[in-house]
């Protein structure tokens, strides 16, 4: 597979080793990216092993201990029903990350594919897909997401679907542009000459080249996906009680801020912020690694 | 910190903080005066219609109507042991009427001759007839409320002369006269409304939705839906002593935290919808006056739909009643601000009153045994629904209940239903297990039971309960009340209350409180059956 | 001549999106749970009464017929009535859009005041500590859940410190709004010469505008930085530098001016994004804007306002983009307007 004829293409062909070396260089040069990688590791651990790591059952109430300030026993304090907030924040990681990952994966596949065929085939396919993306873009996105969840029903799956839909234009557009550039590149024409079917060329020749930019895109939209899901559950859509989730915990705690119980909203809010922060930095870092020219 | 200090610090702060934005303005003397004469109310939501007889008027709309319209009758006040002014259910006094003569099958009202509407037109008998005709004809909630007092036909309302109206009774019903003192039968400026009536809208509902056409103590001078309502005192009001407050500004502040902050900092004068915890803390810190009064004729309950198995099984219902974590709910959800309706000592006889405590307590061992006897030793799965509009109480309440039910093997999924769908869902009567509040304006036990337990299966019988014995007792109590047979009445009431507790389709949890927080300078709060504010008696300073 | 043709083409190209928006909004709101007819029929309505109301409201007709009726009403500028406020949606939106627009604009301006200098600095000192700091600040801003920042700001600046006025909407209770000219209280109060009201308005705006502005830091700072970087690398900057002009002159006069174009485009996008995104900010600050109106309506399954809001936002977005494209075409003739 030779790609040297198109110089805007990231160095996919130069091999994994080179990429890793470059990654090491980028992380070394930019401590912020290093920080985000370790934050990400922390989030991953919390998401995978959270339920086994926490000191208390996140669902168990203890009304004698309700609304307790942070103590050595309860690091983040307790909520109105006496549940341990630290345990709830940690356990919530899996759900929040799960929603974000699922929605981003869904839109990566659907949006990416739509962009791919739009960019490759052009014509009516392109026109329909682009119009669809334009139409979605024209909506106030958060309100659209609210509307979708309200209409489809109040479940976590529907939060995932709504988040995927509002991100569709981003993915479709990036994939379309990137495909468009490569449509008539040398290696594609070569593949065509050797008698490969269009779909085969699309999936084996062009799609792999979009991966790096799409991964950057995914990392950037992960943060947005988490914020979006939390925003939806903040206004009461989606997650069912007593399931711990950051957005709903902030919403529950928001009523207690003025009366001085700041810890109920603060810790889940901070967790939410850190997670989004981590993904945004990670996205920037990945962009540096895969695609230094694009760095903004 | 008083207002002046606050302003001083705020301007200094804005400068140091470098917000680049001007400091809050200093109030001019004229504005400070206006503030003294103005009552500032903050609440979560505002009216969607200022006519109680309108289509789909919401609860805040009741307050707008109550203060800007007059009725023929109203209630006198009495003082509760704790000093609160409380409406006297049994003492109904004239408002727009100056004299009432009640005979066997009719009541005759002599109207005040000096009362005028806000546009200056005199209030006459034809306005009264028009208003009552309208209330029984427009359909929906107003017509339903009128029928609760056996007021259903325009022919019942007769103009005797310009200032005399007669209301004929359809049947003997002790609720007829009290029903004329609720919010619905308000007197409307008929000439003004008729001018705006159309063929499609013969009762001018579109007009009165936006425009007030009353004779009440306050005129609505500005209404920005969803953000504020401004009332000005009607200086020519004749139906009572002239109110002290000149102007009332009612602002909608959706965030409860903000409402509390406004009260604590002295920026707002009064608020009645704060979380219980805030009321408890505000009471403790003593900066504000807090008045808590139990809802008259109202309960929060857990309902079990007896038409949906396994809740058709009496033992299952009794098992659930022995599982509810009553005291935990009182402590952690309500912070003690409610009147418990559980745990009456065993063997306590019921009294002819409602609401009253039942004998169930949290007893998981007994609950498990009952569940086994019912044939569900391993429990079952169901959903527990609540109204998201009152999530502040309902959500923790349901979470605690869910946790407790899980301990006897009943697995529940919590289902949050958005406020606007709640009534639709209730009316479908398909929710197996749910929590809700019911309260009646008319504070009579048989009124509550007629709507909630009678086999006619009204929309408020949300648990689908049907029992011939219950129906007999309720009907008999109504009949006894109409002829003032106290002994028979008390026996029937005790009978249906005991039956409701035994069959327990609805588990009463507590009687909620109406909590009102106000500045120390505010006095004159009155508790009304509709639980909204009456501005007429309020005093500032 | 060519330009006008291109503009016309660009306007035509916006039509399919508009049609799409109308269809999607209609369908979405029809599948929302909640029964309008049951709501109108009142608490004690019998099923037959509900059916009658349904008929009266035209909700018993097939979806196609309902859609035709909806579009017809739309053509007359009728967006239906809100159940929660009881008012025509058009009227509600007209009253609330200026509130949202004013907040969003001020938020955007506040954000620009910080993010543009930050972006320039980061570009000039590329790779330095300032560059990293810029990236961190911008990223932190976009990582904040606005509902959380808003609450926190109210707690600290109003409740604890007392620096900000009560979060009671656009104006303190004891002021009356200035006579309406533009609907923007800041401008209207100045036009009326009422400085007291102007200051009160500005004070009310501060916290929500900051909350919103934080969110806009990242995109503006990033595009400024990127655009500056590419301009700084251009030949004419090298020439200017070589000819001995001071660094300040080069950066401000030469580089920044040329870097402005993409920044302006982004500002347009960010504005419309913020206008949609400020629903949560409006909710926290009791701001009587269009966003909080739509959210409350959605929660109450009151679909006419949701439809109206979404439609208004979409139209605004399309118009704004059109405007930017056209303006861009005027400013820089090399840009071809794309269909």
mmCIF file of C-alpha atoms in Angstrom, chain A residues 59-61 63 66-67 80-81 83 154 235-242 248 252 255-256 258-259 261, chain B residues 257-258 260-261 264 277-278 281 328 332-333 335 386 388 392 395-396 399-400 402-403 413-416:
data_model
loop_
_atom_site.group_PDB
_atom_site.id
_atom_site.type_symbol
_atom_site.label_atom_id
_atom_site.label_comp_id
_atom_site.label_asym_id
_atom_site.label_seq_id
_atom_site.Cartn_x
_atom_site.Cartn_y
_atom_site.Cartn_z
ATOM 1 C CA UNK A 59 -27.342 2.531 46.449
ATOM 2 C CA UNK A 60 -27.543 1.799 50.164
ATOM 3 C CA UNK A 61 -29.252 4.539 52.117
ATOM 4 C CA UNK A 63 -30.907 8.049 56.855
ATOM 5 C CA UNK A 66 -27.889 11.924 55.751
ATOM 6 C CA UNK A 67 -26.254 15.118 54.457
ATOM 7 C CA UNK A 80 -29.938 13.388 51.343
ATOM 8 C CA UNK A 81 -30.526 9.671 51.848
ATOM 9 C CA UNK A 83 -25.581 7.429 50.468
ATOM 10 C CA UNK A 154 -37.017 8.229 28.938
ATOM 11 C CA UNK A 235 -33.268 18.370 33.496
ATOM 12 C CA UNK A 236 -34.741 15.029 34.482
ATOM 13 C CA UNK A 237 -34.539 13.058 31.242
ATOM 14 C CA UNK A 238 -33.013 9.647 30.868
ATOM 15 C CA UNK A 239 -31.406 8.086 33.863
ATOM 16 C CA UNK A 240 -33.714 6.453 36.403
ATOM 17 C CA UNK A 241 -33.197 6.810 40.115
ATOM 18 C CA UNK A 242 -31.471 5.457 42.124
ATOM 19 C CA UNK A 248 -28.486 13.826 37.908
ATOM 20 C CA UNK A 252 -29.996 16.720 43.022
ATOM 21 C CA UNK A 255 -30.957 22.405 45.521
ATOM 22 C CA UNK A 256 -28.581 22.044 48.430
ATOM 23 C CA UNK A 258 -27.586 27.592 48.820
ATOM 24 C CA UNK A 259 -28.233 25.864 52.140
ATOM 25 C CA UNK A 261 -24.319 21.424 51.479
ATOM 26 C CA UNK B 257 -31.989 27.571 45.613
ATOM 27 C CA UNK B 258 -32.413 31.025 44.121
ATOM 28 C CA UNK B 260 -34.199 30.658 49.165
ATOM 29 C CA UNK B 261 -31.266 32.970 48.542
ATOM 30 C CA UNK B 264 -32.504 35.019 53.043
ATOM 31 C CA UNK B 277 -35.267 21.098 54.231
ATOM 32 C CA UNK B 278 -34.990 24.798 53.460
ATOM 33 C CA UNK B 281 -33.288 25.425 58.270
ATOM 34 C CA UNK B 328 -37.321 7.183 57.217
ATOM 35 C CA UNK B 332 -34.918 12.040 55.354
ATOM 36 C CA UNK B 333 -37.436 13.195 52.752
ATOM 37 C CA UNK B 335 -37.275 16.631 57.414
ATOM 38 C CA UNK B 386 -44.002 9.161 40.358
ATOM 39 C CA UNK B 388 -41.467 14.333 38.035
ATOM 40 C CA UNK B 392 -37.972 16.884 45.186
ATOM 41 C CA UNK B 395 -37.803 10.804 44.084
ATOM 42 C CA UNK B 396 -36.167 10.203 47.483
ATOM 43 C CA UNK B 399 -35.908 5.395 46.288
ATOM 44 C CA UNK B 400 -36.387 4.601 49.973
ATOM 45 C CA UNK B 402 -37.795 0.747 46.466
ATOM 46 C CA UNK B 403 -34.953 -0.184 48.786
ATOM 47 C CA UNK B 413 -38.169 -0.165 38.609
ATOM 48 C CA UNK B 414 -38.704 3.526 39.220
ATOM 49 C CA UNK B 415 -40.587 5.310 36.475
ATOM 50 C CA UNK B 416 -40.372 9.111 36.359
#
